[in-house]
Structures are given as C-alpha cells and as structure tokens.
C-alpha cells in the first residue's frame, strides 16, 4: 500500500488523496455510530419494528430525489460551497438529539420522540443525495482510471478501521448507558460538518463547460431522458443494474429482520453486536486493497457476482444459526459458532460492496459522466426502497426468521446467476 502511495507524483492527486483519507476517517466515526442505529432504536428507544423499518428506509428512499437533485447539481458551478451548505444543513441537526430526555420523561413522550428521531435522520440522509454523487465526481476527475479503485480501497480501509473501533467502543458505552446516543450523535453532527468542509477543499475543474440556457424543469426533463437513454444504450450498465435490483431487494428485506433477530431471537447486547460487526470489518479491512485492485482489472458484473454470492451464504448461515444455536459466552459477548461462519462471508461482502456500490457505476462511463451515472444508480436504489424494507418486516411476521432469510437467499441466487449470464453471454 505505502509503496503505491509513495509513487504518487502528481501534486493534485496527492492533495486529493490526503483530503480523501481525512474525510474517510471522520466519516468512519459517524458510520461506526450508525452501525448500531437501528438497534438503538429498538433497544434504547423501544421503537416498533415498522418504525425501525422506516428509519432504514429513509437512508435509501431519499435517492428518489436524484432526478431533481442531479439537475440542480449540474447547474451549481461552485461544488465546494454546495458541499459546505449541505454539511451544515443535514449533519448539523444531529446535535439536536442532545436534547432528548431519558427515564420517565422519555416514556411520557416516547412516540413523539420516535418521530423526532426519524425526522432528524431523514434530514441527515437527504444530505447523502448530494454528497455521494459529488464524491464520485470529484474523485473520478482527480484520480487516473487505473488507480481509481486502488486509491478508493485504501481510503475505505482506513474508514473501516475507524468504524470498527468506534462501533466497539460505542457498543460498550451503550451497555453502560442506553441513552448515551444523545451526546454521541451531537459529536457526530460536528464531525459531519467538518467532513464536508474537508471535501469542499478538493479542487474540481469541469472537463466539459457548456452554456445552459434551459429552464430547471426543462433540465429535469432532459435529465430523465438522459437516464432512460443510459439504460437503453449502455447495455452492460443496464445488466449491472438489473443484478443490483435483485440483490437490493434481498438486502433490504433482510437487513431490518437481522436486527430483530439479534435483539429478540438471539437476545444479544450492544457489545455482542459490536463484536460481530468488528469481526467482519476487520476482515474487510484486510481484503479491501486486494479487491480494489481486482475491480480495476475485471468487469464490474463479474465482481458483482462475487459480492452477491458472499451475501447469499451469509443468509444461509443465518438460517442455520436460527436452528443450531451452539455457542458460548466470553466476557459478556455471546459467541454463536454458525453466526461466526455467517460473518466470515459478510466480511467478503462488506469489502466488495464498499467498492461496488460506491464506485462500480463509474466503470461504465467517462470521468465527466460519473456523477450522472451514480445518481441513476442511487435513484434505482431508492425505487426498491419504496416497499422492500417494510415488506421484509411483513415476511418476518408471516414466515419468521427462516422464511425471511430464505427469501433473501433465493433472490441473491437469482442475482448471481444473472450476473454470470450477462457477463459470459451478453457482454454488450
């Protein structure tokens, strides 16, 4: 890793990489806290399964706005100022959670506080609709194509190291004080603003500059037309998105139920959940540089097949764990042997999906098109989020844990087979 970085001779690339690494560290703190967010909503706030589903749904549903936001972003020349304002408006409100009461006062206003919690995170996730595509645009125009995946994997490795440490520490703190999330999120709000301030320092020079005389509504119509044209004319990208749609349904119907499984099925405390999340993150950290280089050398559809297959086996071992709960307890951490096996596969998934979801779409386009392609990718993510998370809770109530995880596994098998088919027999 360090040998590769030492060979960065271009000063702009070196500066961008340093900023990217610092951003990844701050973002890792926030993601380490968010890793337990749905569980906090269940265990500390005693929220319902359906409201927890909506909390997760917000993180994806906001991308339905990408058609409108993408056109607006195309019209914003000063990307740095746009990022700064976004950071203050969407990360800053996390500080308001410091005002949440505890004890009897919380119980008296529990439902309203649940809604307030959801509202704060809806605002937070709205910021991702601007930040995620802009990161892709800034980095794709700053890094060489051949080095894009490698540099991104290094930053993601640092991101996951920080995330891992924060998740474990946060889990221990929550077991001591279930309402510690209040001041922790206040700190995250400050760090979130600081992270967007960092991103804003990356130099962006538009590759194509053209005068735009159309109105905003005309621009939205053009953006919609362009997105449809991408799917119609870029067949490899279309196939990539079909596979992602199948995977996305599987992921979204199971992710909420997995938290219920940990809380109600396995009755794990915060520290135990943090332990498993750290285990797969540690594995992902070690694998990210290898997979970063691999993504730069092979077709993303082939890479996607590996990613989806790893999540398939994760769900299979969750089913096994539901029936064979062999394990032990060490220092208050519940160790389930088959759950450890499940997380070995999830570690592979975490390492590969960190790259595939964030930058996979950029491999199907020119550098100046990276933001538009990522916006389309995020919009399609939101389409499946309209009903998939809540449908997952419904499947759980109808069929239980086994039925939910088996349904997810079936969809993942279909996504793997489709990716193999499209790569081997439909390369264009």
Coordinates of C-alpha atoms in Angstrom, one line a residue, residues 69-315:
X69 CA -31.1 17.0 -7.4
X70 CA -28.9 15.8 -10.2
X71 CA -30.1 18.5 -12.5
X72 CA -29.7 21.1 -9.7
X73 CA -26.1 19.9 -9.0
X74 CA -25.3 20.1 -12.7
X75 CA -26.2 23.8 -12.6
X76 CA -24.0 24.5 -9.5
X77 CA -20.6 25.7 -10.5
X78 CA -19.1 26.0 -7.0
X79 CA -19.2 22.4 -5.8
X80 CA -17.2 23.3 -2.6
X81 CA -19.8 25.8 -1.4
X82 CA -22.6 23.3 -2.2
X83 CA -20.9 20.7 0.0
X84 CA -20.4 23.2 2.8
X85 CA -24.0 24.2 2.9
X86 CA -25.2 20.6 2.7
X87 CA -23.0 19.7 5.6
X88 CA -24.3 22.4 7.9
X89 CA -28.0 21.8 7.0
X90 CA -28.0 18.0 7.1
X91 CA -25.2 17.0 9.6
X92 CA -25.7 19.9 12.0
X93 CA -29.2 18.8 13.2
X94 CA -27.7 15.6 14.8
X95 CA -26.7 18.0 17.7
X96 CA -30.5 18.3 18.5
X97 CA -30.5 14.7 19.8
X98 CA -28.6 16.0 22.8
X99 CA -32.0 17.5 23.9
X100 CA -33.7 14.1 24.2
X101 CA -34.8 13.3 27.8
X102 CA -34.5 9.9 29.5
X103 CA -36.4 7.9 32.1
X104 CA -40.0 8.8 32.9
X105 CA -40.0 12.0 30.8
X106 CA -38.9 10.0 27.7
X107 CA -41.6 7.4 28.4
X108 CA -44.3 10.1 28.6
X109 CA -43.4 11.5 25.1
X110 CA -41.9 8.3 23.6
X111 CA -44.0 8.2 20.4
X112 CA -43.3 11.9 19.6
X113 CA -39.6 11.4 20.3
X114 CA -39.6 8.4 17.9
X115 CA -40.9 10.7 15.2
X116 CA -38.4 13.3 16.1
X117 CA -35.6 10.8 15.8
X118 CA -36.8 9.7 12.4
X119 CA -37.1 13.3 11.3
X120 CA -33.5 14.1 12.3
X121 CA -32.2 11.2 10.3
X122 CA -34.4 11.9 7.3
X123 CA -32.7 15.3 7.1
X124 CA -29.3 13.6 7.6
X125 CA -29.9 11.1 4.8
X126 CA -31.1 13.8 2.5
X127 CA -27.6 15.1 2.5
X128 CA -26.3 11.9 1.0
X129 CA -28.2 12.6 -2.2
X130 CA -25.8 15.5 -2.8
X131 CA -22.6 14.2 -1.1
X132 CA -22.4 10.7 -2.6
X133 CA -22.6 11.7 -6.3
X134 CA -20.3 14.7 -5.7
X135 CA -17.6 12.5 -4.1
X136 CA -17.7 10.2 -7.2
X137 CA -17.4 13.3 -9.5
X138 CA -14.5 14.8 -7.5
X139 CA -12.5 11.6 -7.2
X140 CA -13.2 10.3 -10.8
X141 CA -11.9 13.6 -12.2
X142 CA -8.9 13.6 -9.8
X143 CA -7.6 10.0 -10.0
X144 CA -6.5 8.1 -13.0
X145 CA -8.9 5.4 -14.2
X146 CA -6.4 2.6 -13.5
X147 CA -5.8 3.9 -9.9
X148 CA -9.4 4.8 -9.0
X149 CA -10.3 1.5 -7.4
X150 CA -6.9 1.2 -5.6
X151 CA -6.9 4.6 -4.0
X152 CA -10.6 4.3 -3.1
X153 CA -9.9 0.9 -1.4
X154 CA -7.1 2.4 0.7
X155 CA -9.4 5.2 2.0
X156 CA -12.1 2.6 2.6
X157 CA -9.7 0.5 4.6
X158 CA -8.9 3.5 6.9
X159 CA -12.6 4.2 7.1
X160 CA -13.4 0.7 8.3
X161 CA -10.6 0.7 10.8
X162 CA -12.0 3.8 12.4
X163 CA -15.6 2.5 12.1
X164 CA -14.6 -0.8 13.8
X165 CA -13.0 0.9 16.8
X166 CA -15.9 3.3 17.2
X167 CA -18.6 0.6 16.9
X168 CA -17.0 -1.5 19.6
X169 CA -16.5 1.5 21.9
X170 CA -20.0 2.8 21.2
X171 CA -21.5 -0.7 22.0
X172 CA -19.7 -0.9 25.3
X173 CA -20.9 2.7 26.2
X174 CA -24.5 1.9 25.3
X175 CA -24.5 -1.2 27.5
X176 CA -23.5 1.1 30.4
X177 CA -25.8 3.9 29.4
X178 CA -28.5 3.1 26.8
X179 CA -29.1 6.9 26.3
X180 CA -25.5 7.7 25.6
X181 CA -26.6 8.1 21.9
X182 CA -27.6 11.6 22.7
X183 CA -24.2 13.1 23.2
X184 CA -22.6 10.7 20.8
X185 CA -24.8 12.0 18.0
X186 CA -24.1 15.6 18.9
X187 CA -20.4 14.8 18.4
X188 CA -21.2 13.1 15.1
X189 CA -23.0 16.3 14.0
X190 CA -19.9 18.4 14.5
X191 CA -17.7 15.8 12.7
X192 CA -20.2 15.6 9.8
X193 CA -20.0 19.3 9.2
X194 CA -16.2 19.1 9.4
X195 CA -16.0 16.2 6.9
X196 CA -18.0 18.1 4.3
X197 CA -15.7 21.1 4.8
X198 CA -12.8 18.8 4.0
X199 CA -14.4 17.5 0.8
X200 CA -15.1 21.1 -0.3
X201 CA -11.3 21.6 -0.4
X202 CA -10.8 19.1 -3.3
X203 CA -10.1 21.1 -6.5
X204 CA -12.7 20.5 -9.2
X205 CA -12.1 21.6 -12.8
X206 CA -15.1 20.8 -15.1
X207 CA -14.0 18.7 -18.0
X208 CA -16.8 20.0 -20.2
X209 CA -18.1 23.5 -19.8
X210 CA -21.1 24.5 -21.8
X211 CA -23.7 27.3 -21.5
X212 CA -27.0 26.0 -20.2
X213 CA -30.0 28.2 -21.3
X214 CA -32.8 25.7 -20.5
X215 CA -35.1 26.2 -17.5
X216 CA -34.9 24.0 -14.4
X217 CA -38.0 22.0 -15.5
X218 CA -36.6 21.5 -18.9
X219 CA -33.4 20.4 -17.3
X220 CA -35.3 17.8 -15.2
X221 CA -37.0 16.5 -18.3
X222 CA -33.6 16.3 -20.1
X223 CA -32.0 14.5 -17.0
X224 CA -34.9 12.0 -17.0
X225 CA -34.4 11.5 -20.8
X226 CA -30.7 11.1 -20.3
X227 CA -31.1 8.5 -17.5
X228 CA -33.5 6.5 -19.7
X229 CA -31.1 6.8 -22.6
X230 CA -28.3 5.4 -20.4
X231 CA -30.3 2.3 -19.6
X232 CA -31.4 1.9 -23.2
X233 CA -28.0 2.4 -24.9
X234 CA -25.5 1.2 -22.2
X235 CA -26.4 -2.4 -22.1
X236 CA -23.6 -3.6 -19.7
X237 CA -24.7 -0.9 -17.2
X238 CA -28.4 -1.9 -17.6
X239 CA -27.4 -5.5 -16.8
X240 CA -25.4 -4.4 -13.9
X241 CA -28.4 -2.5 -12.5
X242 CA -30.8 -5.5 -13.0
X243 CA -28.5 -7.6 -10.9
X244 CA -28.3 -4.9 -8.3
X245 CA -32.1 -4.7 -8.3
X246 CA -32.3 -8.4 -7.4
X247 CA -29.6 -8.0 -4.8
X248 CA -31.1 -4.9 -3.4
X249 CA -34.5 -6.5 -2.8
X250 CA -32.8 -9.3 -0.9
X251 CA -30.6 -7.0 1.2
X252 CA -33.5 -4.7 2.1
X253 CA -36.0 -7.3 3.1
X254 CA -33.4 -9.0 5.4
X255 CA -31.4 -6.1 6.9
X256 CA -34.2 -5.0 9.3
X257 CA -35.1 -8.5 10.3
X258 CA -31.5 -9.2 11.1
X259 CA -31.6 -6.6 13.8
X260 CA -34.8 -8.1 15.2
X261 CA -33.0 -11.5 15.1
X262 CA -30.1 -10.2 17.1
X263 CA -32.4 -8.4 19.6
X264 CA -35.3 -10.9 20.0
X265 CA -34.1 -14.1 18.5
X266 CA -30.5 -14.3 19.9
X267 CA -31.0 -11.7 22.7
X268 CA -27.6 -10.1 22.2
X269 CA -26.4 -7.0 24.0
X270 CA -24.8 -4.0 22.3
X271 CA -21.3 -5.2 22.9
X272 CA -22.0 -8.6 21.3
X273 CA -23.5 -7.0 18.2
X274 CA -20.5 -4.6 18.0
X275 CA -18.2 -7.6 18.3
X276 CA -19.6 -9.3 15.2
X277 CA -19.6 -6.1 13.3
X278 CA -16.0 -5.5 14.2
X279 CA -15.1 -9.1 13.1
X280 CA -16.4 -8.6 9.6
X281 CA -15.0 -5.1 9.4
X282 CA -11.5 -6.3 10.3
X283 CA -11.8 -8.9 7.6
X284 CA -13.0 -6.3 5.1
X285 CA -10.1 -4.0 6.0
X286 CA -7.6 -6.8 5.1
X287 CA -9.3 -7.6 1.9
X288 CA -10.1 -4.1 0.6
X289 CA -6.8 -3.3 -1.1
X290 CA -6.8 -6.7 -2.9
X291 CA -10.4 -6.2 -4.1
X292 CA -9.7 -2.6 -5.0
X293 CA -7.1 -3.7 -7.5
X294 CA -9.3 -6.5 -8.7
X295 CA -12.2 -4.2 -9.5
X296 CA -9.9 -2.1 -11.7
X297 CA -9.0 -5.3 -13.8
X298 CA -12.2 -7.1 -14.3
X299 CA -15.8 -6.4 -15.5
X300 CA -17.9 -5.0 -12.6
X301 CA -20.6 -7.5 -13.4
X302 CA -18.2 -10.4 -12.7
X303 CA -17.1 -8.6 -9.5
X304 CA -20.8 -8.2 -8.6
X305 CA -21.4 -12.0 -8.8
X306 CA -18.8 -12.5 -6.1
X307 CA -20.3 -9.8 -4.0
X308 CA -23.8 -11.1 -4.2
X309 CA -22.7 -14.7 -3.6
X310 CA -21.0 -13.8 -0.4
X311 CA -24.2 -12.3 0.9
X312 CA -26.1 -15.4 -0.2
X313 CA -24.0 -17.6 2.0
X314 CA -24.4 -15.1 4.9
X315 CA -28.1 -15.5 4.8

